[in-house]
Amino acid sequence: MNLPLRTLGVAPNAWTVNNAIADITRPQKTPQPIILSTETKTLRLDLAKTAILVIDMQNDFCHPDGWLAHIGVDVTPARQPIEPLNNLLPELREVGVPVIWINWGNRPDLLNISASSRHVYNPTGEGVGLGDPLPSNGARVLMAGSWAAAVVDELEQIPEDIRVDKYRMSGFWDTPLDSILRNLGRTTLFFAGVNADQCVLTTLCDANFLGYDCVLVKDCTATTSPEYCWLATLYNVKQCFGFVTDSQEILTALQNGEERSKTRLIASVQE
């Protein structure tokens, strides 16, 4: 006698099995198509296959008492994505788009960090670099679990959000991010966070190389680098790696999608 089928895995990358049967067809989620305007083309994309990656919106990069501010960087630009993200993320969660926080969070022993990576953040060896305590509060720079590596308080995280620690500029290098996205069946990625020309861009490039569809959300992204770095990032994303839009265009697309769904529902009821 066959036992009831049970689910193994995370939908849509899931099987149903019992003692005699393994159903490996992986039923897909119901499509949620929307039309999104970008700076180069109009996209038709499926929200059921979409996720947003929020990269490095952490105290060390965005807070006046964090590491960047300590070494003399004006973090005001890095704080600009906070308000548009607070407007956008709840709406994306409402339609089932996963929010994935990609945060730099090193091992306490720094055993997976090379000397060349440490040199970038402490070129003389005499300053406050990766893993060193901040003079203002003693938090260890970009250390997983520390205040320094935490997302800024102004951005709300909820238990259903997904968190991935990274150890290089790219969120894909030596992390489970690719496996998580493939299990979730997410192939279209919105990109947000800081710095646009460094960690956001390298993560976006790696996503493109891995076959993901990449959309940079311009007002949810920023950099403390010079203006030419920002302009070059926008140029390269549009020219080589994907598309550029802003949060208002996404919100408009979500609203239009809801209105079309309501229209179809009313029409079906009337029939």
PDB file of C-alpha atoms in Angstrom:
ATOM      1  CA  MET A   1       0.000   0.000   0.000  1.00  0.00           C
ATOM      2  CA  ASN A   2       1.381   3.381  -1.037  1.00  0.00           C
ATOM      3  CA  LEU A   3       1.658   6.043   1.648  1.00  0.00           C
ATOM      4  CA  PRO A   4       0.502   9.657   1.137  1.00  0.00           C
ATOM      5  CA  LEU A   5       2.803  11.860  -0.909  1.00  0.00           C
ATOM      6  CA  ARG A   6       4.964  14.283   1.039  1.00  0.00           C
ATOM      7  CA  THR A   7       6.858  17.340  -0.185  1.00  0.00           C
ATOM      8  CA  LEU A   8      10.656  17.455  -0.247  1.00  0.00           C
ATOM      9  CA  GLY A   9      12.345  20.745  -1.054  1.00  0.00           C
ATOM     10  CA  VAL A  10      11.229  24.327  -1.512  1.00  0.00           C
ATOM     11  CA  ALA A  11       8.648  25.197  -4.156  1.00  0.00           C
ATOM     12  CA  PRO A  12       9.047  25.448  -7.071  1.00  0.00           C
ATOM     13  CA  ASN A  13      12.166  23.260  -6.793  1.00  0.00           C
ATOM     14  CA  ALA A  14      10.362  20.522  -4.851  1.00  0.00           C
ATOM     15  CA  TRP A  15       9.490  16.839  -5.288  1.00  0.00           C
ATOM     16  CA  THR A  16       6.590  14.897  -3.815  1.00  0.00           C
ATOM     17  CA  VAL A  17       7.510  11.404  -2.610  1.00  0.00           C
ATOM     18  CA  ASN A  18       6.348   8.363  -0.717  1.00  0.00           C
ATOM     19  CA  ASN A  19       7.666   4.815  -0.334  1.00  0.00           C
ATOM     20  CA  ALA A  20       7.034   3.989  -3.998  1.00  0.00           C
ATOM     21  CA  ILE A  21       6.798   7.227  -5.999  1.00  0.00           C
ATOM     22  CA  ALA A  22       8.965  10.280  -6.564  1.00  0.00           C
ATOM     23  CA  ASP A  23       7.175  12.984  -8.545  1.00  0.00           C
ATOM     24  CA  ILE A  24       9.952  15.221  -9.886  1.00  0.00           C
ATOM     25  CA  THR A  25       7.828  17.411 -12.179  1.00  0.00           C
ATOM     26  CA  ARG A  26       8.250  20.451  -9.919  1.00  0.00           C
ATOM     27  CA  PRO A  27       4.895  22.241 -10.323  1.00  0.00           C
ATOM     28  CA  GLN A  28       5.422  25.906 -11.147  1.00  0.00           C
ATOM     29  CA  LYS A  29       3.956  28.874  -9.327  1.00  0.00           C
ATOM     30  CA  THR A  30       1.113  30.838 -10.915  1.00  0.00           C
ATOM     31  CA  PRO A  31       2.607  33.503 -13.226  1.00  0.00           C
ATOM     32  CA  GLN A  32       2.309  37.153 -12.151  1.00  0.00           C
ATOM     33  CA  PRO A  33       3.269  39.143 -15.256  1.00  0.00           C
ATOM     34  CA  ILE A  34       3.724  42.904 -15.094  1.00  0.00           C
ATOM     35  CA  ILE A  35       4.894  45.531 -17.578  1.00  0.00           C
ATOM     36  CA  LEU A  36       7.849  47.581 -16.316  1.00  0.00           C
ATOM     37  CA  SER A  37       9.353  50.646 -17.985  1.00  0.00           C
ATOM     38  CA  THR A  38      13.149  50.940 -17.919  1.00  0.00           C
ATOM     39  CA  GLU A  39      15.529  53.495 -19.389  1.00  0.00           C
ATOM     40  CA  THR A  40      16.170  51.390 -22.501  1.00  0.00           C
ATOM     41  CA  LYS A  41      13.217  49.024 -23.017  1.00  0.00           C
ATOM     42  CA  THR A  42       9.792  48.091 -21.737  1.00  0.00           C
ATOM     43  CA  LEU A  43      10.015  44.769 -19.905  1.00  0.00           C
ATOM     44  CA  ARG A  44       7.371  42.120 -19.437  1.00  0.00           C
ATOM     45  CA  LEU A  45       8.485  40.180 -16.366  1.00  0.00           C
ATOM     46  CA  ASP A  46       7.030  37.614 -13.992  1.00  0.00           C
ATOM     47  CA  LEU A  47       6.854  38.561 -10.306  1.00  0.00           C
ATOM     48  CA  ALA A  48       6.608  34.857  -9.466  1.00  0.00           C
ATOM     49  CA  LYS A  49      10.181  34.555 -10.768  1.00  0.00           C
ATOM     50  CA  THR A  50      11.509  37.796  -9.275  1.00  0.00           C
ATOM     51  CA  ALA A  51      13.484  38.693  -6.132  1.00  0.00           C
ATOM     52  CA  ILE A  52      15.104  41.894  -4.869  1.00  0.00           C
ATOM     53  CA  LEU A  53      18.655  41.931  -3.521  1.00  0.00           C
ATOM     54  CA  VAL A  54      19.424  44.712  -1.035  1.00  0.00           C
ATOM     55  CA  ILE A  55      23.185  44.955  -0.748  1.00  0.00           C
ATOM     56  CA  ASP A  56      25.255  46.348   2.137  1.00  0.00           C
ATOM     57  CA  MET A  57      22.764  48.808   3.652  1.00  0.00           C
ATOM     58  CA  GLN A  58      24.767  48.377   6.852  1.00  0.00           C
ATOM     59  CA  ASN A  59      25.924  50.608   9.671  1.00  0.00           C
ATOM     60  CA  ASP A  60      29.554  50.427   8.568  1.00  0.00           C
ATOM     61  CA  PHE A  61      28.618  51.854   5.165  1.00  0.00           C
ATOM     62  CA  CYS A  62      25.595  54.035   5.913  1.00  0.00           C
ATOM     63  CA  HIS A  63      25.710  55.196   9.542  1.00  0.00           C
ATOM     64  CA  PRO A  64      27.535  58.356  10.744  1.00  0.00           C
ATOM     65  CA  ASP A  65      29.244  56.236  13.417  1.00  0.00           C
ATOM     66  CA  GLY A  66      30.206  53.412  11.045  1.00  0.00           C
ATOM     67  CA  TRP A  67      33.507  52.453   9.467  1.00  0.00           C
ATOM     68  CA  LEU A  68      33.268  54.540   6.282  1.00  0.00           C
ATOM     69  CA  ALA A  69      32.486  57.669   8.282  1.00  0.00           C
ATOM     70  CA  HIS A  70      35.374  56.842  10.625  1.00  0.00           C
ATOM     71  CA  ILE A  71      37.867  56.902   7.738  1.00  0.00           C
ATOM     72  CA  GLY A  72      36.511  60.249   6.552  1.00  0.00           C
ATOM     73  CA  VAL A  73      33.930  59.303   3.918  1.00  0.00           C
ATOM     74  CA  ASP A  74      30.731  61.356   3.710  1.00  0.00           C
ATOM     75  CA  VAL A  75      28.020  58.676   4.056  1.00  0.00           C
ATOM     76  CA  THR A  76      25.149  61.028   3.208  1.00  0.00           C
ATOM     77  CA  PRO A  77      24.790  59.571  -0.321  1.00  0.00           C
ATOM     78  CA  ALA A  78      24.722  56.028   1.076  1.00  0.00           C
ATOM     79  CA  ARG A  79      21.636  56.916   3.106  1.00  0.00           C
ATOM     80  CA  GLN A  80      19.611  58.135   0.105  1.00  0.00           C
ATOM     81  CA  PRO A  81      18.182  54.665  -0.739  1.00  0.00           C
ATOM     82  CA  ILE A  82      16.577  54.308   2.704  1.00  0.00           C
ATOM     83  CA  GLU A  83      13.343  56.187   1.966  1.00  0.00           C
ATOM     84  CA  PRO A  84      12.635  54.690  -1.482  1.00  0.00           C
ATOM     85  CA  LEU A  85      13.418  51.215  -0.149  1.00  0.00           C
ATOM     86  CA  ASN A  86      10.982  51.727   2.714  1.00  0.00           C
ATOM     87  CA  ASN A  87       8.324  52.598   0.136  1.00  0.00           C
ATOM     88  CA  LEU A  88       9.143  49.756  -2.252  1.00  0.00           C
ATOM     89  CA  LEU A  89       9.939  46.715  -0.102  1.00  0.00           C
ATOM     90  CA  PRO A  90       6.512  46.377   1.606  1.00  0.00           C
ATOM     91  CA  GLU A  91       4.811  46.476  -1.808  1.00  0.00           C
ATOM     92  CA  LEU A  92       7.103  43.795  -3.189  1.00  0.00           C
ATOM     93  CA  ARG A  93       6.560  41.597  -0.146  1.00  0.00           C
ATOM     94  CA  GLU A  94       2.799  42.026  -0.600  1.00  0.00           C
ATOM     95  CA  VAL A  95       2.971  40.382  -4.045  1.00  0.00           C
ATOM     96  CA  GLY A  96       5.291  37.599  -2.891  1.00  0.00           C
ATOM     97  CA  VAL A  97       8.644  38.928  -4.119  1.00  0.00           C
ATOM     98  CA  PRO A  98      11.382  37.740  -1.718  1.00  0.00           C
ATOM     99  CA  VAL A  99      13.550  40.397  -0.095  1.00  0.00           C
ATOM    100  CA  ILE A 100      17.129  39.149   0.211  1.00  0.00           C
ATOM    101  CA  TRP A 101      19.564  41.131   2.356  1.00  0.00           C
ATOM    102  CA  ILE A 102      23.141  40.628   1.152  1.00  0.00           C
ATOM    103  CA  ASN A 103      25.394  41.914   3.935  1.00  0.00           C
ATOM    104  CA  TRP A 104      29.134  41.874   4.409  1.00  0.00           C
ATOM    105  CA  GLY A 105      29.629  39.753   7.520  1.00  0.00           C
ATOM    106  CA  ASN A 106      33.061  38.211   8.078  1.00  0.00           C
ATOM    107  CA  ARG A 107      34.072  35.259  10.234  1.00  0.00           C
ATOM    108  CA  PRO A 108      35.429  36.338  13.624  1.00  0.00           C
ATOM    109  CA  ASP A 109      38.790  34.728  12.816  1.00  0.00           C
ATOM    110  CA  LEU A 110      38.955  36.199   9.266  1.00  0.00           C
ATOM    111  CA  LEU A 111      40.283  32.859   8.015  1.00  0.00           C
ATOM    112  CA  ASN A 112      38.427  33.226   4.710  1.00  0.00           C
ATOM    113  CA  ILE A 113      39.748  36.743   4.048  1.00  0.00           C
ATOM    114  CA  SER A 114      42.993  37.106   2.100  1.00  0.00           C
ATOM    115  CA  ALA A 115      45.731  39.631   2.748  1.00  0.00           C
ATOM    116  CA  SER A 116      44.867  41.356  -0.544  1.00  0.00           C
ATOM    117  CA  SER A 117      41.261  41.848   0.575  1.00  0.00           C
ATOM    118  CA  ARG A 118      42.361  43.186   3.955  1.00  0.00           C
ATOM    119  CA  HIS A 119      44.773  45.574   2.225  1.00  0.00           C
ATOM    120  CA  VAL A 120      41.882  47.281   0.415  1.00  0.00           C
ATOM    121  CA  TYR A 121      40.378  48.283   3.757  1.00  0.00           C
ATOM    122  CA  ASN A 122      43.615  48.974   5.640  1.00  0.00           C
ATOM    123  CA  PRO A 123      46.341  49.833   3.103  1.00  0.00           C
ATOM    124  CA  THR A 124      48.969  50.848   5.656  1.00  0.00           C
ATOM    125  CA  GLY A 125      48.174  48.125   8.182  1.00  0.00           C
ATOM    126  CA  GLU A 126      47.981  50.813  10.854  1.00  0.00           C
ATOM    127  CA  GLY A 127      44.352  51.886  10.537  1.00  0.00           C
ATOM    128  CA  VAL A 128      40.998  50.385  11.467  1.00  0.00           C
ATOM    129  CA  GLY A 129      40.355  47.571   8.986  1.00  0.00           C
ATOM    130  CA  LEU A 130      38.279  44.403   8.704  1.00  0.00           C
ATOM    131  CA  GLY A 131      37.629  42.899  12.114  1.00  0.00           C
ATOM    132  CA  ASP A 132      39.134  45.797  14.047  1.00  0.00           C
ATOM    133  CA  PRO A 133      37.045  47.598  16.699  1.00  0.00           C
ATOM    134  CA  LEU A 134      35.586  50.971  15.826  1.00  0.00           C
ATOM    135  CA  PRO A 135      36.931  53.636  18.208  1.00  0.00           C
ATOM    136  CA  SER A 136      33.446  55.127  18.659  1.00  0.00           C
ATOM    137  CA  ASN A 137      31.697  52.014  20.020  1.00  0.00           C
ATOM    138  CA  GLY A 138      34.026  49.014  19.834  1.00  0.00           C
ATOM    139  CA  ALA A 139      31.962  47.222  17.173  1.00  0.00           C
ATOM    140  CA  ARG A 140      34.198  45.099  14.945  1.00  0.00           C
ATOM    141  CA  VAL A 141      34.278  46.260  11.343  1.00  0.00           C
ATOM    142  CA  LEU A 142      32.033  44.165   9.072  1.00  0.00           C
ATOM    143  CA  MET A 143      32.007  41.263  11.528  1.00  0.00           C
ATOM    144  CA  ALA A 144      28.940  39.011  11.317  1.00  0.00           C
ATOM    145  CA  GLY A 145      26.694  39.649  14.323  1.00  0.00           C
ATOM    146  CA  SER A 146      28.240  43.024  15.188  1.00  0.00           C
ATOM    147  CA  TRP A 147      26.534  46.420  15.168  1.00  0.00           C
ATOM    148  CA  ALA A 148      28.948  47.421  12.412  1.00  0.00           C
ATOM    149  CA  ALA A 149      27.620  44.741  10.026  1.00  0.00           C
ATOM    150  CA  ALA A 150      23.947  45.147  10.931  1.00  0.00           C
ATOM    151  CA  VAL A 151      21.426  46.714   8.561  1.00  0.00           C
ATOM    152  CA  VAL A 152      20.674  50.322   9.533  1.00  0.00           C
ATOM    153  CA  ASP A 153      17.762  50.675  11.936  1.00  0.00           C
ATOM    154  CA  GLU A 154      15.733  52.776   9.495  1.00  0.00           C
ATOM    155  CA  LEU A 155      15.199  49.775   7.195  1.00  0.00           C
ATOM    156  CA  GLU A 156      12.667  47.248   8.446  1.00  0.00           C
ATOM    157  CA  GLN A 157      13.490  43.564   8.135  1.00  0.00           C
ATOM    158  CA  ILE A 158      10.848  40.917   8.728  1.00  0.00           C
ATOM    159  CA  PRO A 159      11.304  37.235   9.660  1.00  0.00           C
ATOM    160  CA  GLU A 160      10.261  36.086   6.182  1.00  0.00           C
ATOM    161  CA  ASP A 161      13.113  38.006   4.544  1.00  0.00           C
ATOM    162  CA  ILE A 162      16.217  36.064   3.546  1.00  0.00           C
ATOM    163  CA  ARG A 163      19.702  36.969   4.763  1.00  0.00           C
ATOM    164  CA  VAL A 164      23.012  36.051   3.159  1.00  0.00           C
ATOM    165  CA  ASP A 165      26.447  36.972   4.515  1.00  0.00           C
ATOM    166  CA  LYS A 166      29.083  37.779   1.915  1.00  0.00           C
ATOM    167  CA  TYR A 167      32.860  38.083   2.212  1.00  0.00           C
ATOM    168  CA  ARG A 168      33.838  39.831  -1.011  1.00  0.00           C
ATOM    169  CA  MET A 169      32.303  42.627  -3.051  1.00  0.00           C
ATOM    170  CA  SER A 170      30.183  40.138  -5.008  1.00  0.00           C
ATOM    171  CA  GLY A 171      27.306  38.552  -3.137  1.00  0.00           C
ATOM    172  CA  PHE A 172      27.726  35.369  -5.204  1.00  0.00           C
ATOM    173  CA  TRP A 173      31.364  34.650  -4.378  1.00  0.00           C
ATOM    174  CA  ASP A 174      31.690  31.826  -1.800  1.00  0.00           C
ATOM    175  CA  THR A 175      28.068  32.241  -0.594  1.00  0.00           C
ATOM    176  CA  PRO A 176      24.826  30.211  -0.929  1.00  0.00           C
ATOM    177  CA  LEU A 177      23.049  32.998  -2.846  1.00  0.00           C
ATOM    178  CA  ASP A 178      22.939  31.198  -6.198  1.00  0.00           C
ATOM    179  CA  SER A 179      21.595  28.008  -4.601  1.00  0.00           C
ATOM    180  CA  ILE A 180      18.925  29.975  -2.705  1.00  0.00           C
ATOM    181  CA  LEU A 181      17.722  31.751  -5.842  1.00  0.00           C
ATOM    182  CA  ARG A 182      17.597  28.528  -7.853  1.00  0.00           C
ATOM    183  CA  ASN A 183      15.612  26.759  -5.134  1.00  0.00           C
ATOM    184  CA  LEU A 184      13.165  29.661  -5.113  1.00  0.00           C
ATOM    185  CA  GLY A 185      12.919  29.630  -8.902  1.00  0.00           C
ATOM    186  CA  ARG A 186      13.862  33.325  -9.104  1.00  0.00           C
ATOM    187  CA  THR A 187      15.524  34.307 -12.363  1.00  0.00           C
ATOM    188  CA  THR A 188      14.779  38.065 -12.514  1.00  0.00           C
ATOM    189  CA  LEU A 189      16.624  40.155  -9.929  1.00  0.00           C
ATOM    190  CA  PHE A 190      16.127  43.745  -8.789  1.00  0.00           C
ATOM    191  CA  PHE A 191      19.310  45.279  -7.357  1.00  0.00           C
ATOM    192  CA  ALA A 192      19.496  47.904  -4.604  1.00  0.00           C
ATOM    193  CA  GLY A 193      21.995  49.102  -2.019  1.00  0.00           C
ATOM    194  CA  VAL A 194      25.558  50.457  -1.821  1.00  0.00           C
ATOM    195  CA  ASN A 195      28.063  51.050  -3.215  1.00  0.00           C
ATOM    196  CA  ALA A 196      26.598  51.041  -6.712  1.00  0.00           C
ATOM    197  CA  ASP A 197      29.976  50.885  -8.469  1.00  0.00           C
ATOM    198  CA  GLN A 198      31.471  48.277  -6.164  1.00  0.00           C
ATOM    199  CA  CYS A 199      29.425  45.657  -4.299  1.00  0.00           C
ATOM    200  CA  VAL A 200      26.161  46.262  -6.176  1.00  0.00           C
ATOM    201  CA  LEU A 201      27.805  46.228  -9.597  1.00  0.00           C
ATOM    202  CA  THR A 202      30.013  43.189  -8.971  1.00  0.00           C
ATOM    203  CA  THR A 203      27.038  41.225  -7.627  1.00  0.00           C
ATOM    204  CA  LEU A 204      24.969  42.300 -10.641  1.00  0.00           C
ATOM    205  CA  CYS A 205      27.763  41.319 -13.052  1.00  0.00           C
ATOM    206  CA  ASP A 206      28.100  37.878 -11.483  1.00  0.00           C
ATOM    207  CA  ALA A 207      24.318  37.455 -11.666  1.00  0.00           C
ATOM    208  CA  ASN A 208      24.435  38.300 -15.363  1.00  0.00           C
ATOM    209  CA  PHE A 209      27.273  35.824 -15.928  1.00  0.00           C
ATOM    210  CA  LEU A 210      25.191  33.133 -14.184  1.00  0.00           C
ATOM    211  CA  GLY A 211      22.222  33.785 -16.481  1.00  0.00           C
ATOM    212  CA  TYR A 212      19.969  35.922 -14.273  1.00  0.00           C
ATOM    213  CA  ASP A 213      17.960  38.852 -15.646  1.00  0.00           C
ATOM    214  CA  CYS A 214      19.257  41.990 -13.912  1.00  0.00           C
ATOM    215  CA  VAL A 215      17.417  45.254 -13.190  1.00  0.00           C
ATOM    216  CA  LEU A 216      19.163  48.034 -11.252  1.00  0.00           C
ATOM    217  CA  VAL A 217      16.719  50.145  -9.218  1.00  0.00           C
ATOM    218  CA  LYS A 218      18.342  53.559  -9.571  1.00  0.00           C
ATOM    219  CA  ASP A 219      16.869  55.507  -6.642  1.00  0.00           C
ATOM    220  CA  CYS A 220      17.298  52.511  -4.311  1.00  0.00           C
ATOM    221  CA  THR A 221      21.013  52.417  -5.130  1.00  0.00           C
ATOM    222  CA  ALA A 222      23.791  54.887  -4.313  1.00  0.00           C
ATOM    223  CA  THR A 223      27.526  55.318  -3.950  1.00  0.00           C
ATOM    224  CA  THR A 224      29.973  57.377  -1.929  1.00  0.00           C
ATOM    225  CA  SER A 225      32.375  57.263  -4.879  1.00  0.00           C
ATOM    226  CA  PRO A 226      32.849  60.180  -7.298  1.00  0.00           C
ATOM    227  CA  GLU A 227      30.049  61.022  -9.738  1.00  0.00           C
ATOM    228  CA  TYR A 228      31.887  59.521 -12.703  1.00  0.00           C
ATOM    229  CA  CYS A 229      31.795  56.103 -10.981  1.00  0.00           C
ATOM    230  CA  TRP A 230      28.014  56.349 -10.681  1.00  0.00           C
ATOM    231  CA  LEU A 231      27.639  57.396 -14.316  1.00  0.00           C
ATOM    232  CA  ALA A 232      29.927  54.603 -15.498  1.00  0.00           C
ATOM    233  CA  THR A 233      27.912  52.084 -13.486  1.00  0.00           C
ATOM    234  CA  LEU A 234      24.640  53.170 -15.080  1.00  0.00           C
ATOM    235  CA  TYR A 235      26.230  53.108 -18.526  1.00  0.00           C
ATOM    236  CA  ASN A 236      27.706  49.627 -18.079  1.00  0.00           C
ATOM    237  CA  VAL A 237      24.530  48.120 -16.650  1.00  0.00           C
ATOM    238  CA  LYS A 238      22.455  49.409 -19.582  1.00  0.00           C
ATOM    239  CA  GLN A 239      25.119  48.613 -22.164  1.00  0.00           C
ATOM    240  CA  CYS A 240      26.272  45.178 -20.996  1.00  0.00           C
ATOM    241  CA  PHE A 241      24.501  43.631 -18.025  1.00  0.00           C
ATOM    242  CA  GLY A 242      20.789  44.458 -17.834  1.00  0.00           C
ATOM    243  CA  PHE A 243      18.347  47.303 -17.336  1.00  0.00           C
ATOM    244  CA  VAL A 244      17.923  50.424 -15.195  1.00  0.00           C
ATOM    245  CA  THR A 245      14.625  51.587 -13.682  1.00  0.00           C
ATOM    246  CA  ASP A 246      13.482  53.291 -10.467  1.00  0.00           C
ATOM    247  CA  SER A 247      11.175  52.416  -7.606  1.00  0.00           C
ATOM    248  CA  GLN A 248       8.308  54.565  -8.871  1.00  0.00           C
ATOM    249  CA  GLU A 249       8.224  52.670 -12.154  1.00  0.00           C
ATOM    250  CA  ILE A 250       8.060  49.399 -10.222  1.00  0.00           C
ATOM    251  CA  LEU A 251       5.266  50.702  -7.993  1.00  0.00           C
ATOM    252  CA  THR A 252       3.359  51.864 -11.079  1.00  0.00           C
ATOM    253  CA  ALA A 253       3.804  48.451 -12.709  1.00  0.00           C
ATOM    254  CA  LEU A 254       2.550  46.725  -9.545  1.00  0.00           C
ATOM    255  CA  GLN A 255      -0.489  48.994  -9.403  1.00  0.00           C
ATOM    256  CA  ASN A 256      -1.300  48.442 -13.078  1.00  0.00           C
ATOM    257  CA  GLY A 257      -0.929  44.693 -12.602  1.00  0.00           C
ATOM    258  CA  GLU A 258      -3.396  44.736  -9.710  1.00  0.00           C
ATOM    259  CA  GLU A 259      -5.882  46.761 -11.742  1.00  0.00           C
ATOM    260  CA  ARG A 260      -5.693  44.300 -14.653  1.00  0.00           C
ATOM    261  CA  SER A 261      -6.222  41.403 -12.262  1.00  0.00           C
ATOM    262  CA  LYS A 262      -9.311  43.079 -10.810  1.00  0.00           C
ATOM    263  CA  THR A 263     -10.645  43.744 -14.323  1.00  0.00           C
ATOM    264  CA  ARG A 264     -10.202  40.097 -15.297  1.00  0.00           C
ATOM    265  CA  LEU A 265     -11.864  38.973 -12.062  1.00  0.00           C
ATOM    266  CA  ILE A 266     -14.880  41.238 -12.640  1.00  0.00           C
ATOM    267  CA  ALA A 267     -15.180  40.056 -16.243  1.00  0.00           C
ATOM    268  CA  SER A 268     -15.104  36.389 -15.202  1.00  0.00           C
ATOM    269  CA  VAL A 269     -17.793  36.976 -12.553  1.00  0.00           C
ATOM    270  CA  GLN A 270     -20.002  38.759 -15.070  1.00  0.00           C
ATOM    271  CA  GLU A 271     -19.687  35.884 -17.515  1.00  0.00           C
TER     272      GLU A 271
END
